[in-house]
Tab-separated table of C-alpha atoms and ligand atoms in Angstrom:
chain	number	residue	atom	x	y	z
A	1	MET	CA	-94.241	-13.679	-142.861
A	2	GLY	CA	-93.063	-15.348	-139.642
A	3	LEU	CA	-95.053	-17.093	-136.978
A	4	ASP	CA	-96.920	-14.991	-134.500
A	5	PHE	CA	-98.572	-16.789	-131.621
A	6	SER	CA	-99.572	-13.519	-129.976
A	7	VAL	CA	-102.845	-13.571	-131.929
A	8	ILE	CA	-104.010	-16.585	-129.983
A	9	PRO	CA	-105.118	-15.070	-126.648
A	10	LYS	CA	-107.753	-12.923	-128.336
A	11	TYR	CA	-109.413	-16.002	-129.824
A	12	LEU	CA	-108.674	-18.388	-127.038
A	13	ASP	CA	-112.198	-18.247	-125.593
A	14	ILE	CA	-113.718	-19.230	-128.963
A	15	VAL	CA	-111.299	-22.113	-129.330
A	16	LEU	CA	-111.808	-23.321	-125.780
A	17	LEU	CA	-115.557	-23.153	-126.221
A	18	GLY	CA	-115.035	-25.278	-129.309
A	19	ALA	CA	-113.041	-27.705	-127.205
A	20	LEU	CA	-115.965	-27.978	-124.792
A	21	TRP	CA	-118.304	-28.800	-127.677
A	22	THR	CA	-115.874	-31.426	-128.883
A	23	ILE	CA	-115.784	-32.989	-125.437
A	24	ALA	CA	-119.588	-32.874	-125.195
A	25	ILE	CA	-120.045	-34.480	-128.625
A	26	THR	CA	-117.440	-37.132	-127.910
A	27	LEU	CA	-118.957	-37.953	-124.535
A	28	GLY	CA	-122.497	-38.086	-125.916
A	29	ALA	CA	-121.495	-40.195	-128.891
A	30	ALA	CA	-119.359	-42.458	-126.687
A	31	ILE	CA	-122.367	-43.190	-124.475
A	32	VAL	CA	-124.603	-43.846	-127.492
A	33	SER	CA	-121.944	-46.077	-129.054
A	34	PHE	CA	-121.368	-48.005	-125.836
A	35	PHE	CA	-124.960	-48.885	-125.003
A	36	GLY	CA	-125.935	-49.014	-128.668
A	37	GLY	CA	-123.055	-51.416	-129.230
A	38	ILE	CA	-124.236	-53.720	-126.439
A	39	LEU	CA	-127.801	-53.620	-127.730
A	40	LEU	CA	-126.719	-54.350	-131.297
A	41	ALA	CA	-124.509	-57.210	-130.108
A	42	VAL	CA	-127.319	-58.813	-128.090
A	43	ILE	CA	-129.702	-58.436	-131.038
A	44	ALA	CA	-127.155	-59.871	-133.453
A	45	LEU	CA	-126.572	-62.889	-131.220
A	46	TYR	CA	-129.926	-63.630	-129.661
A	47	ALA	CA	-132.828	-61.870	-131.371
A	48	HIS	CA	-135.381	-63.562	-133.570
A	49	PRO	CA	-134.314	-63.451	-137.249
A	50	VAL	CA	-137.227	-61.110	-138.009
A	51	VAL	CA	-135.569	-58.551	-135.739
A	52	ARG	CA	-131.998	-59.559	-136.462
A	53	TRP	CA	-131.991	-59.067	-140.205
A	54	PRO	CA	-133.109	-55.430	-140.363
A	55	PHE	CA	-130.500	-54.638	-137.746
A	56	ARG	CA	-127.855	-56.463	-139.685
A	57	ALA	CA	-128.738	-54.431	-142.779
A	58	PHE	CA	-128.555	-51.291	-140.671
A	59	SER	CA	-125.126	-52.244	-139.338
A	60	PHE	CA	-123.894	-53.031	-142.802
A	61	LEU	CA	-125.072	-49.630	-143.998
A	62	PHE	CA	-123.229	-47.858	-141.207
A	63	LEU	CA	-120.040	-49.837	-141.740
A	64	GLY	CA	-120.051	-49.595	-145.514
A	65	THR	CA	-120.683	-45.899	-146.095
A	66	PRO	CA	-118.668	-42.804	-145.147
A	67	LEU	CA	-119.424	-41.234	-141.781
A	68	LEU	CA	-119.553	-37.868	-143.517
A	69	LEU	CA	-122.410	-39.043	-145.685
A	70	GLN	CA	-124.248	-40.398	-142.642
A	71	LEU	CA	-123.973	-37.055	-140.912
A	72	PHE	CA	-125.318	-35.249	-143.986
A	73	LEU	CA	-128.155	-37.724	-144.212
A	74	ILE	CA	-129.168	-37.321	-140.568
A	75	TYR	CA	-128.835	-33.553	-140.517
A	76	PHE	CA	-129.973	-32.429	-143.965
A	77	GLY	CA	-131.874	-35.499	-145.107
A	78	LEU	CA	-134.187	-36.011	-142.164
A	79	VAL	CA	-135.474	-32.434	-142.324
A	80	GLN	CA	-137.043	-33.289	-145.661
A	81	ILE	CA	-139.209	-35.913	-144.044
A	82	GLY	CA	-140.119	-33.546	-141.240
A	83	ILE	CA	-137.569	-34.605	-138.633
A	84	ASP	CA	-135.615	-31.530	-137.693
A	85	VAL	CA	-132.737	-32.471	-135.407
A	86	PRO	CA	-130.367	-29.820	-134.022
A	87	ALA	CA	-126.849	-30.108	-135.441
A	88	PHE	CA	-125.394	-31.163	-132.087
A	89	VAL	CA	-127.926	-33.965	-131.680
A	90	ALA	CA	-127.431	-35.080	-135.278
A	91	GLY	CA	-123.695	-35.201	-134.630
A	92	VAL	CA	-124.071	-37.249	-131.453
A	93	ILE	CA	-126.458	-39.692	-133.100
A	94	GLY	CA	-124.435	-40.032	-136.287
A	95	LEU	CA	-121.093	-40.539	-134.562
A	96	GLY	CA	-122.699	-42.620	-131.816
A	97	LEU	CA	-124.441	-45.059	-134.162
A	98	HIS	CA	-121.418	-45.332	-136.418
A	99	PHE	CA	-119.217	-46.362	-133.522
A	100	ALA	CA	-121.975	-48.469	-131.979
A	101	VAL	CA	-121.644	-50.725	-134.994
A	102	TYR	CA	-117.886	-51.013	-134.454
A	103	ASN	CA	-118.339	-51.627	-130.735
A	104	SER	CA	-121.003	-54.227	-131.411
A	105	GLU	CA	-118.460	-56.394	-133.209
A	106	LEU	CA	-116.213	-56.294	-130.150
A	107	PHE	CA	-119.089	-56.996	-127.768
A	108	GLN	CA	-120.278	-59.963	-129.827
A	109	THR	CA	-116.889	-61.608	-129.623
A	110	SER	CA	-116.566	-61.021	-125.906
A	111	ILE	CA	-120.134	-62.140	-125.128
A	112	LEU	CA	-119.472	-65.419	-126.928
A	113	ALA	CA	-116.225	-65.799	-124.983
A	114	VAL	CA	-117.968	-65.756	-121.592
A	115	ASP	CA	-117.981	-69.280	-120.168
A	116	LYS	CA	-121.209	-71.157	-120.916
A	117	GLY	CA	-121.325	-72.224	-117.274
A	118	GLN	CA	-122.104	-68.631	-116.333
A	119	ILE	CA	-125.397	-68.497	-118.182
A	120	GLU	CA	-126.226	-71.999	-116.965
A	121	ALA	CA	-125.601	-71.034	-113.348
A	122	ALA	CA	-127.797	-67.956	-113.748
A	123	ARG	CA	-130.572	-69.913	-115.429
A	124	THR	CA	-130.577	-72.669	-112.815
A	125	LEU	CA	-131.271	-69.963	-110.239
A	126	GLY	CA	-134.369	-69.073	-112.249
A	127	LEU	CA	-133.188	-66.035	-114.207
A	128	SER	CA	-134.615	-65.661	-117.691
A	129	ARG	CA	-132.244	-65.572	-120.610
A	130	MET	CA	-132.501	-61.786	-120.796
A	131	GLN	CA	-131.928	-61.384	-117.058
A	132	ALA	CA	-128.918	-63.671	-117.249
A	133	LEU	CA	-127.506	-61.721	-120.173
A	134	ARG	CA	-128.052	-58.397	-118.463
A	135	LYS	CA	-126.724	-59.246	-115.019
A	136	VAL	CA	-124.195	-61.986	-115.644
A	137	VAL	CA	-122.975	-62.277	-119.224
A	138	VAL	CA	-122.890	-58.688	-120.499
A	139	PRO	CA	-121.093	-57.231	-117.455
A	140	GLN	CA	-118.351	-59.809	-117.867
A	141	ALA	CA	-118.194	-59.294	-121.619
A	142	VAL	CA	-117.918	-55.537	-121.144
A	143	ARG	CA	-115.176	-55.983	-118.605
A	144	ASP	CA	-113.113	-58.026	-121.045
A	145	VAL	CA	-113.493	-55.613	-123.914
A	146	ILE	CA	-112.749	-52.247	-122.285
A	147	PRO	CA	-109.246	-51.790	-123.796
A	148	PRO	CA	-110.284	-52.177	-127.466
A	149	ILE	CA	-113.469	-50.175	-126.836
A	150	GLY	CA	-111.200	-47.476	-125.452
A	151	ASN	CA	-109.300	-47.429	-128.729
A	152	ASN	CA	-112.564	-46.963	-130.585
A	153	MET	CA	-113.415	-44.046	-128.325
A	154	ILE	CA	-110.154	-42.334	-129.172
A	155	ALA	CA	-110.917	-42.821	-132.859
A	156	LEU	CA	-114.322	-41.337	-132.104
A	157	LEU	CA	-112.731	-38.231	-130.602
A	158	LYS	CA	-110.707	-37.722	-133.762
A	159	ASP	CA	-113.686	-38.308	-136.035
A	160	SER	CA	-115.726	-35.795	-134.052
A	161	ALA	CA	-113.993	-33.131	-136.166
A	162	LEU	CA	-116.265	-34.289	-138.991
A	163	VAL	CA	-119.349	-32.803	-137.352
A	164	SER	CA	-117.932	-29.387	-138.239
A	165	VAL	CA	-119.424	-30.015	-141.692
A	166	ILE	CA	-122.940	-29.798	-140.311
A	167	GLY	CA	-122.097	-26.607	-138.474
A	168	VAL	CA	-121.445	-27.702	-134.896
A	169	SER	CA	-119.005	-25.153	-133.483
A	170	GLU	CA	-116.632	-27.749	-132.180
A	171	LEU	CA	-112.874	-27.430	-131.945
A	172	THR	CA	-111.971	-27.704	-135.623
A	173	LEU	CA	-114.687	-25.345	-136.814
A	174	SER	CA	-113.823	-22.788	-134.116
A	175	ALA	CA	-110.240	-22.846	-135.271
A	176	GLN	CA	-111.330	-22.323	-138.838
A	177	ARG	CA	-113.338	-19.311	-137.770
A	178	ALA	CA	-110.392	-17.842	-135.892
A	179	ILE	CA	-108.214	-18.454	-138.933
A	180	GLY	CA	-110.796	-16.723	-141.122
A	181	SER	CA	-110.311	-13.509	-139.135
A	182	THR	CA	-106.575	-13.703	-138.535
A	183	TYR	CA	-105.135	-15.570	-141.545
A	184	ARG	CA	-102.960	-17.489	-139.113
A	185	PRO	CA	-103.661	-21.160	-139.992
A	186	PHE	CA	-100.430	-22.608	-138.674
A	187	GLU	CA	-100.736	-21.086	-135.229
A	188	PHE	CA	-104.328	-22.111	-134.728
A	189	TYR	CA	-103.988	-25.588	-136.181
A	190	VAL	CA	-101.046	-26.243	-133.895
A	191	LEU	CA	-103.069	-24.992	-130.942
A	192	VAL	CA	-106.021	-27.194	-131.883
A	193	ALA	CA	-103.786	-30.205	-132.386
A	194	ALA	CA	-102.384	-29.628	-128.906
A	195	ILE	CA	-105.881	-29.420	-127.456
A	196	TYR	CA	-106.969	-32.668	-129.158
A	197	TYR	CA	-103.867	-34.257	-127.756
A	198	ILE	CA	-104.657	-33.073	-124.230
A	199	ILE	CA	-108.251	-34.360	-124.442
A	200	ASN	CA	-106.810	-37.615	-125.718
A	201	LEU	CA	-104.486	-37.869	-122.729
A	202	GLY	CA	-107.430	-37.213	-120.443
A	203	MET	CA	-109.415	-40.037	-122.048
A	204	GLU	CA	-106.523	-42.411	-121.731
A	205	ALA	CA	-106.118	-41.557	-118.071
A	206	VAL	CA	-109.807	-42.292	-117.440
A	207	LEU	CA	-109.517	-45.558	-119.361
A	208	ARG	CA	-106.524	-46.682	-117.333
A	209	ARG	CA	-108.414	-46.025	-114.123
A	210	VAL	CA	-111.378	-48.035	-115.365
A	211	GLU	CA	-109.069	-50.868	-116.354
A	212	ARG	CA	-107.419	-50.869	-112.957
A	213	ARG	CA	-110.797	-51.002	-111.225
A	214	ILE	CA	-111.781	-53.944	-113.402
A	215	GLN	CA	-108.501	-55.699	-112.819
A	216	ALA	CA	-109.138	-55.557	-109.084
A	217	SER	CA	-112.306	-57.625	-109.456
A	218	LYS	CA	-110.728	-60.292	-111.659
B	1	MET	CA	-154.355	-86.138	-104.557
B	2	ASN	CA	-152.406	-89.281	-104.137
B	3	ALA	CA	-150.382	-89.120	-100.925
B	4	GLN	CA	-148.029	-91.832	-102.149
B	5	LYS	CA	-146.822	-89.724	-105.065
B	6	PRO	CA	-143.038	-89.322	-105.001
B	7	PHE	CA	-141.480	-85.887	-104.524
B	8	ILE	CA	-139.462	-86.214	-107.713
B	9	ASP	CA	-140.717	-88.602	-110.344
B	10	ILE	CA	-138.724	-89.333	-113.470
B	11	ARG	CA	-140.588	-91.589	-115.904
B	12	HIS	CA	-139.158	-93.171	-119.010
B	13	ALA	CA	-136.584	-90.434	-119.473
B	14	LYS	CA	-134.880	-90.576	-122.842
B	15	LYS	CA	-132.258	-88.295	-124.237
B	16	SER	CA	-130.241	-88.334	-127.447
B	17	PHE	CA	-127.564	-86.009	-128.701
B	18	GLY	CA	-127.897	-86.501	-132.450
B	19	THR	CA	-127.753	-90.230	-132.955
B	20	LEU	CA	-126.086	-90.867	-129.598
B	21	GLU	CA	-128.568	-92.246	-127.079
B	22	VAL	CA	-127.376	-90.991	-123.729
B	23	LEU	CA	-130.403	-91.810	-121.555
B	24	LYS	CA	-132.413	-94.915	-122.382
B	25	ASP	CA	-135.649	-95.140	-120.468
B	26	ILE	CA	-134.565	-94.011	-117.009
B	27	ASN	CA	-137.002	-94.215	-114.114
B	28	LEU	CA	-136.266	-92.643	-110.765
B	29	GLN	CA	-138.503	-91.761	-107.844
B	30	VAL	CA	-137.205	-89.711	-104.948
B	31	ASP	CA	-139.192	-89.052	-101.785
B	32	ARG	CA	-139.124	-85.813	-99.871
B	33	GLY	CA	-135.998	-85.636	-97.726
B	34	GLN	CA	-134.380	-88.552	-99.477
B	35	ILE	CA	-130.759	-88.441	-100.575
B	36	VAL	CA	-129.875	-90.317	-103.705
B	37	ALA	CA	-126.379	-90.856	-105.082
B	38	ILE	CA	-125.774	-91.533	-108.742
B	39	ILE	CA	-122.549	-93.323	-109.570
B	40	GLY	CA	-121.212	-94.782	-112.780
B	41	PRO	CA	-118.408	-94.607	-115.306
B	42	SER	CA	-117.584	-91.511	-117.314
B	43	GLY	CA	-120.034	-90.915	-120.141
B	44	SER	CA	-122.782	-93.055	-118.606
B	45	GLY	CA	-125.231	-90.128	-118.608
B	46	LYS	CA	-125.138	-89.030	-114.960
B	47	SER	CA	-124.721	-85.328	-115.684
B	48	THR	CA	-127.240	-85.463	-118.506
B	49	LEU	CA	-129.839	-86.955	-116.174
B	50	LEU	CA	-129.168	-84.349	-113.505
B	51	ARG	CA	-129.249	-81.529	-116.027
B	52	ALA	CA	-132.511	-82.847	-117.451
B	53	ILE	CA	-134.169	-82.329	-114.075
B	54	ASN	CA	-133.900	-78.563	-114.358
B	55	ASP	CA	-134.097	-78.650	-118.116
B	56	LEU	CA	-130.551	-77.532	-118.925
B	57	ASP	CA	-130.514	-80.564	-121.220
B	58	PRO	CA	-134.175	-81.063	-122.117
B	59	LEU	CA	-135.294	-84.686	-122.483
B	60	SER	CA	-136.120	-86.164	-125.863
B	61	GLY	CA	-138.837	-88.258	-124.253
B	62	GLY	CA	-140.412	-89.076	-120.911
B	63	GLU	CA	-141.637	-86.984	-118.031
B	64	ILE	CA	-140.126	-85.332	-114.981
B	65	TRP	CA	-142.356	-84.288	-112.097
B	66	LEU	CA	-141.612	-82.239	-109.017
B	67	GLU	CA	-144.457	-82.783	-106.568
B	68	ASP	CA	-147.614	-82.106	-108.569
B	69	LYS	CA	-145.899	-80.090	-111.276
B	70	GLN	CA	-144.554	-81.525	-114.490
B	71	ILE	CA	-141.204	-79.909	-115.199
B	72	ASN	CA	-140.848	-80.686	-118.911
B	73	MET	CA	-144.391	-79.675	-119.786
B	74	ASP	CA	-145.485	-79.235	-123.353
B	75	LEU	CA	-146.178	-75.515	-123.626
B	76	PRO	CA	-145.767	-72.763	-126.232
B	77	HIS	CA	-142.292	-71.253	-126.078
B	78	ARG	CA	-143.075	-68.103	-124.120
B	79	GLN	CA	-145.221	-69.834	-121.537
B	80	TYR	CA	-142.685	-72.600	-121.223
B	81	GLU	CA	-139.939	-70.093	-120.438
B	82	ARG	CA	-142.020	-68.573	-117.670
B	83	HIS	CA	-142.883	-72.020	-116.332
B	84	ILE	CA	-139.311	-73.283	-116.376
B	85	ASN	CA	-137.957	-70.140	-114.704
B	86	GLU	CA	-140.394	-70.762	-111.861
B	87	VAL	CA	-139.491	-74.428	-111.628
B	88	ARG	CA	-135.784	-73.678	-111.572
B	89	GLN	CA	-136.209	-71.423	-108.561
B	90	GLU	CA	-137.237	-74.521	-106.639
B	91	ILE	CA	-134.268	-76.601	-107.751
B	92	GLY	CA	-130.775	-75.722	-106.566
B	93	MET	CA	-127.866	-76.876	-108.664
B	94	VAL	CA	-124.186	-77.097	-107.800
B	95	PHE	CA	-121.637	-77.576	-110.561
B	96	GLN	CA	-118.258	-79.234	-110.646
B	97	HIS	CA	-116.583	-75.961	-111.623
B	98	PHE	CA	-118.587	-73.762	-109.212
B	99	ASN	CA	-119.626	-71.240	-111.871
B	100	LEU	CA	-119.601	-68.359	-109.439
B	101	PHE	CA	-120.102	-64.950	-111.045
B	102	PRO	CA	-116.558	-63.550	-111.095
B	103	HIS	CA	-117.597	-59.914	-111.529
B	104	LEU	CA	-119.651	-59.984	-108.324
B	105	LYS	CA	-118.566	-60.198	-104.729
B	106	VAL	CA	-119.549	-63.218	-102.653
B	107	ARG	CA	-122.458	-61.279	-101.154
B	108	GLU	CA	-123.822	-60.291	-104.558
B	109	ASN	CA	-123.396	-63.801	-105.898
B	110	VAL	CA	-125.825	-64.905	-103.208
B	111	THR	CA	-128.248	-61.952	-103.367
B	112	LEU	CA	-128.508	-61.578	-107.152
B	113	ALA	CA	-131.285	-64.068	-107.825
B	114	PRO	CA	-133.348	-63.469	-104.655
B	115	LYS	CA	-133.312	-59.738	-105.346
B	116	MET	CA	-134.257	-60.084	-108.988
B	117	LEU	CA	-136.772	-62.867	-108.673
B	118	LYS	CA	-138.262	-62.523	-105.238
B	119	GLY	CA	-138.133	-58.757	-104.971
B	120	LEU	CA	-136.197	-58.743	-101.717
B	121	SER	CA	-135.042	-55.352	-100.478
B	122	ASP	CA	-131.319	-54.750	-100.033
B	123	ALA	CA	-131.651	-55.250	-96.292
B	124	GLU	CA	-133.611	-58.480	-96.649
B	125	ALA	CA	-131.238	-59.795	-99.282
B	126	ASN	CA	-128.220	-58.964	-97.130
B	127	ALA	CA	-129.727	-60.723	-94.141
B	128	LEU	CA	-130.403	-63.741	-96.326
B	129	ALA	CA	-126.853	-63.741	-97.706
B	130	GLU	CA	-125.409	-63.488	-94.211
B	131	GLU	CA	-127.590	-66.344	-93.006
B	132	GLN	CA	-126.645	-68.645	-95.892
B	133	LEU	CA	-122.962	-67.744	-95.826
B	134	THR	CA	-122.809	-68.336	-92.085
B	135	LYS	CA	-124.310	-71.742	-92.674
B	136	VAL	CA	-121.562	-72.729	-95.105
B	137	GLY	CA	-118.864	-71.069	-92.995
B	138	MET	CA	-118.078	-68.328	-95.480
B	139	ILE	CA	-119.374	-65.250	-93.688
B	140	GLU	CA	-115.868	-63.833	-93.211
B	141	ARG	CA	-115.396	-63.724	-96.970
B	142	ILE	CA	-118.660	-61.990	-97.772
B	143	ASP	CA	-116.909	-58.989	-99.346
B	144	TYR	CA	-114.344	-60.987	-101.333
B	145	TYR	CA	-114.415	-61.648	-105.035
B	146	PRO	CA	-114.551	-65.315	-106.143
B	147	SER	CA	-111.037	-65.050	-107.562
B	148	GLN	CA	-109.782	-64.463	-104.025
B	149	LEU	CA	-111.151	-67.792	-102.748
B	150	SER	CA	-109.883	-71.368	-102.744
B	151	GLY	CA	-111.811	-74.027	-104.647
B	152	GLY	CA	-113.449	-75.385	-101.519
B	153	GLN	CA	-114.498	-71.896	-100.490
B	154	LYS	CA	-115.895	-71.204	-103.945
B	155	GLN	CA	-117.964	-74.340	-103.827
B	156	ARG	CA	-119.343	-73.465	-100.408
B	157	VAL	CA	-120.352	-70.041	-101.732
B	158	ALA	CA	-121.978	-71.739	-104.719
B	159	ILE	CA	-123.990	-73.894	-102.322
B	160	ALA	CA	-125.022	-70.804	-100.341
B	161	ARG	CA	-126.058	-69.115	-103.579
B	162	ALA	CA	-128.293	-72.046	-104.458
B	163	LEU	CA	-129.725	-72.302	-100.937
B	164	ALA	CA	-130.627	-68.604	-100.919
B	165	MET	CA	-133.447	-69.395	-103.350
B	166	LYS	CA	-134.879	-71.788	-100.721
B	167	PRO	CA	-135.007	-74.696	-103.146
B	168	LYS	CA	-137.002	-77.848	-102.512
B	169	VAL	CA	-134.296	-80.009	-104.043
B	170	MET	CA	-130.543	-79.725	-104.402
B	171	LEU	CA	-128.674	-81.288	-107.301
B	172	PHE	CA	-124.921	-81.807	-107.046
B	173	ASP	CA	-122.872	-82.696	-110.122
B	174	GLU	CA	-119.491	-83.882	-108.865
B	175	ALA	CA	-119.297	-80.974	-106.479
B	176	THR	CA	-115.896	-81.999	-105.151
B	177	SER	CA	-114.115	-83.562	-108.097
B	178	ALA	CA	-112.409	-80.340	-109.215
B	179	LEU	CA	-111.033	-79.764	-105.729
B	180	ASP	CA	-107.622	-80.478	-104.271
B	181	PRO	CA	-107.977	-83.496	-101.946
B	182	GLU	CA	-107.471	-81.447	-98.794
B	183	LEU	CA	-110.410	-79.171	-99.720
B	184	VAL	CA	-112.934	-81.939	-100.324
B	185	GLU	CA	-113.864	-82.443	-96.706
B	186	GLU	CA	-115.067	-78.878	-96.060
B	187	VAL	CA	-117.559	-79.181	-98.917
B	188	ASN	CA	-118.615	-82.662	-97.846
B	189	LEU	CA	-119.313	-81.326	-94.375
B	190	VAL	CA	-121.695	-78.722	-95.762
B	191	MET	CA	-123.485	-81.397	-97.756
B	192	LYS	CA	-123.731	-83.612	-94.686
B	193	GLN	CA	-125.224	-80.728	-92.775
B	194	LEU	CA	-127.878	-80.352	-95.483
B	195	ALA	CA	-128.546	-84.063	-95.207
B	196	GLU	CA	-129.159	-83.687	-91.486
B	197	GLU	CA	-131.667	-80.946	-92.263
B	198	HIS	CA	-133.453	-83.428	-94.538
B	199	MET	CA	-132.869	-81.522	-97.739
B	200	THR	CA	-133.896	-83.641	-100.712
B	201	MET	CA	-130.731	-84.208	-102.725
B	202	ILE	CA	-129.517	-85.969	-105.817
B	203	ILE	CA	-125.769	-86.278	-105.790
B	204	VAL	CA	-123.642	-87.375	-108.726
B	205	THR	CA	-120.332	-88.418	-107.241
B	206	HIS	CA	-117.186	-90.441	-107.638
B	207	GLU	CA	-116.654	-90.555	-103.894
B	208	MET	CA	-117.990	-93.892	-102.809
B	209	GLY	CA	-117.168	-93.349	-99.139
B	210	PHE	CA	-119.140	-90.144	-99.032
B	211	ALA	CA	-122.056	-91.664	-100.916
B	212	GLU	CA	-122.145	-94.589	-98.514
B	213	SER	CA	-122.125	-92.434	-95.403
B	214	VAL	CA	-124.657	-89.818	-96.521
B	215	CYS	CA	-127.068	-91.322	-99.024
B	216	ASP	CA	-130.246	-93.319	-98.520
B	217	ARG	CA	-130.065	-94.850	-101.961
B	218	VAL	CA	-127.480	-95.409	-104.646
B	219	LEU	CA	-128.077	-95.698	-108.382
B	220	PHE	CA	-125.464	-97.280	-110.580
B	221	MET	CA	-125.725	-96.040	-114.165
B	222	ASP	CA	-123.935	-97.394	-117.190
B	223	GLN	CA	-124.441	-96.545	-120.860
B	224	GLY	CA	-127.628	-94.627	-120.288
B	225	VAL	CA	-129.459	-97.147	-118.119
B	226	VAL	CA	-129.839	-97.673	-114.403
B	227	VAL	CA	-128.123	-101.013	-113.958
B	228	GLU	CA	-128.782	-101.417	-110.288
B	229	GLU	CA	-130.157	-99.428	-107.396
B	230	GLY	CA	-130.552	-99.960	-103.693
B	231	PRO	CA	-129.396	-98.949	-100.248
B	232	PRO	CA	-125.686	-98.074	-100.082
B	233	GLU	CA	-124.725	-101.096	-98.017
B	234	VAL	CA	-126.139	-103.380	-100.713
B	235	ILE	CA	-124.732	-101.535	-103.737
B	236	PHE	CA	-121.289	-101.081	-102.222
B	237	ARG	CA	-120.996	-104.370	-100.248
B	238	ASN	CA	-123.128	-106.856	-102.173
B	239	PRO	CA	-123.882	-105.612	-105.658
B	240	LYS	CA	-125.875	-108.131	-107.689
B	241	SER	CA	-124.941	-106.962	-111.146
B	242	GLU	CA	-121.610	-107.947	-112.580
B	243	ARG	CA	-121.282	-104.511	-114.201
B	244	THR	CA	-121.620	-102.856	-110.812
B	245	GLN	CA	-119.049	-105.204	-109.317
B	246	ASN	CA	-116.594	-104.488	-112.131
B	247	PHE	CA	-117.090	-100.743	-111.868
B	248	LEU	CA	-116.543	-100.722	-108.116
B	249	ARG	CA	-113.504	-102.980	-108.365
B	250	LYS	CA	-111.931	-100.796	-111.045
B	251	HIS	CA	-112.820	-97.639	-109.185
B	252	LEU	CA	-111.278	-98.929	-105.993
B	253	ALA	CA	-108.136	-99.987	-107.812
B	254	GLY	CA	-107.971	-96.593	-109.528
B	255	ASN	CA	-108.223	-94.786	-106.209
B	256	GLN	CA	-105.416	-96.793	-104.688
B	257	ALA	CA	-103.074	-96.420	-107.649
C	301	ATP	N1	-124.206	-81.281	-125.282
C	301	ATP	C1	-123.809	-82.492	-125.702
C	301	ATP	N2	-123.725	-82.751	-127.021
C	301	ATP	C2	-123.347	-83.974	-127.454
C	301	ATP	N3	-123.039	-85.009	-126.656
C	301	ATP	C3	-123.109	-84.811	-125.330
C	301	ATP	C4	-123.495	-83.545	-124.787
C	301	ATP	N4	-123.477	-83.647	-123.432
C	301	ATP	C5	-123.093	-84.909	-123.168
C	301	ATP	N5	-122.873	-85.618	-124.292
C	301	ATP	C6	-122.478	-87.040	-124.369
C	301	ATP	O1	-123.398	-87.767	-123.612
C	301	ATP	C7	-122.757	-88.820	-122.925
C	301	ATP	C8	-123.082	-88.748	-121.450
C	301	ATP	O2	-122.499	-87.581	-120.933
C	301	ATP	P1	-122.618	-87.172	-119.398
C	301	ATP	O3	-121.924	-85.880	-119.269
C	301	ATP	O4	-124.041	-87.235	-118.982
C	301	ATP	O5	-121.795	-88.324	-118.694
C	301	ATP	P2	-121.373	-88.451	-117.190
C	301	ATP	O6	-121.908	-89.747	-116.715
C	301	ATP	O7	-121.758	-87.233	-116.428
C	301	ATP	O8	-119.791	-88.552	-117.294
C	301	ATP	P3	-118.642	-87.953	-116.359
C	301	ATP	O9	-118.490	-88.907	-115.212
C	301	ATP	O10	-117.430	-87.945	-117.224
C	301	ATP	O11	-119.062	-86.593	-115.932
C	301	ATP	C9	-121.282	-88.704	-123.228
C	301	ATP	O12	-120.989	-89.605	-124.261
C	301	ATP	C10	-121.141	-87.294	-123.731
C	301	ATP	O13	-120.097	-87.200	-124.661
C	302	MG	MG1	-120.687	-85.657	-115.579
């Protein structure tokens, strides 16, 4: 049995729809992980211990257990206690929080690396500590950490395939469905790999633009 | 209220870092519109005293008053934060290393605090920024980033940023000592202009010539105490204390070498 790529056009719409879901999940989770990461970093560095410790436990949980398990827990587990989240939302939250914890580590380092004179200058103008963090320290910390955060976001794109296990019809699951009807795994997996690669290139292009914009203000 | 009360009143200020006593019972009264220079050798506590005034380095003992308000009041944490944020709006501070916000353009460096704290609209804040930047001669660079400015220009923007909060007092901590010699004068000129407008100022400096020409009073500090204070012509021409004489002699020699 040779290769036959002619089966692809018939299923292309399903696969492309899957690609759109993958992009949507990745984008949603990236946003959650970005702002969640900043929030977690600020809490880890500045919050009262009463707040800090539960969050630290939470972070540890997310770092120390498989993402797959976290997705199961959010999607299947929460229903049991009456919280019924749609699969897409569960996927965005699960992926988003998981990567928020990773991003938080990066943000913490870069927040601490911002010159102490910055917060002092902001405070002497009368800004509160929170205002100074929000307007002066965090924007600079974010600026310095965009390249490694970008790497995390590309890892996030790849891990988004995991949400297929809770039934989100993203790229990988769509391919599996097409394969189920055609018995053509090689053709469809190659196609899907190519699509992941293209999305990846797109993300990298966006990242480079962001980096250039930032560079201009340095 | 007592009309004789000084504008800034520092009483028995003490400060230790661990076991190191950096300020030992400092007293300083500054009247409205007065310009005071603080000179002294490295490590004598000049910066610590200045930073205590707006509570960047809180005192271990003593009191600091601005008009009828005690700055280092004893309050519960939350209330104290609110109090100190208000006090700091009235005290402008200029640092040796400028500390401009590098991610913001010159304009936004100046408008940030007035917009956040005084609720100015964009138009009002822009007008304010233009006014202050014109004053320090930096209006042409309003849309530049700090990284695109020379040291002297950065410091002038930093002064405009502080002035935009309409402070009652300006504190300068060696505002020109990180600058190349040829850039010192442009910053000094701005400070002289403020002096002519009768801004109350406390200026920590190593520039004796500038201190003599601008200041009403000079304090000589050494090892956490005020050794001698008086009008500039006395401190610089006829200092009584031997420590002051030695410091000035060494400083003069150092400048010529
Ligand atoms: N945060 C700090 N922790 C510990 N020691 C400090 C701290 N800040 C200042 N000191 C010490 O306090 C002393 C006075 O420092 P300060 O910066 O006030 O001196 P200064 O007169 O401004 O000196 P310079 O002319 O070098 O700026 C120095 O011995 C310094 O090492
Ligand atoms: Mg100093």
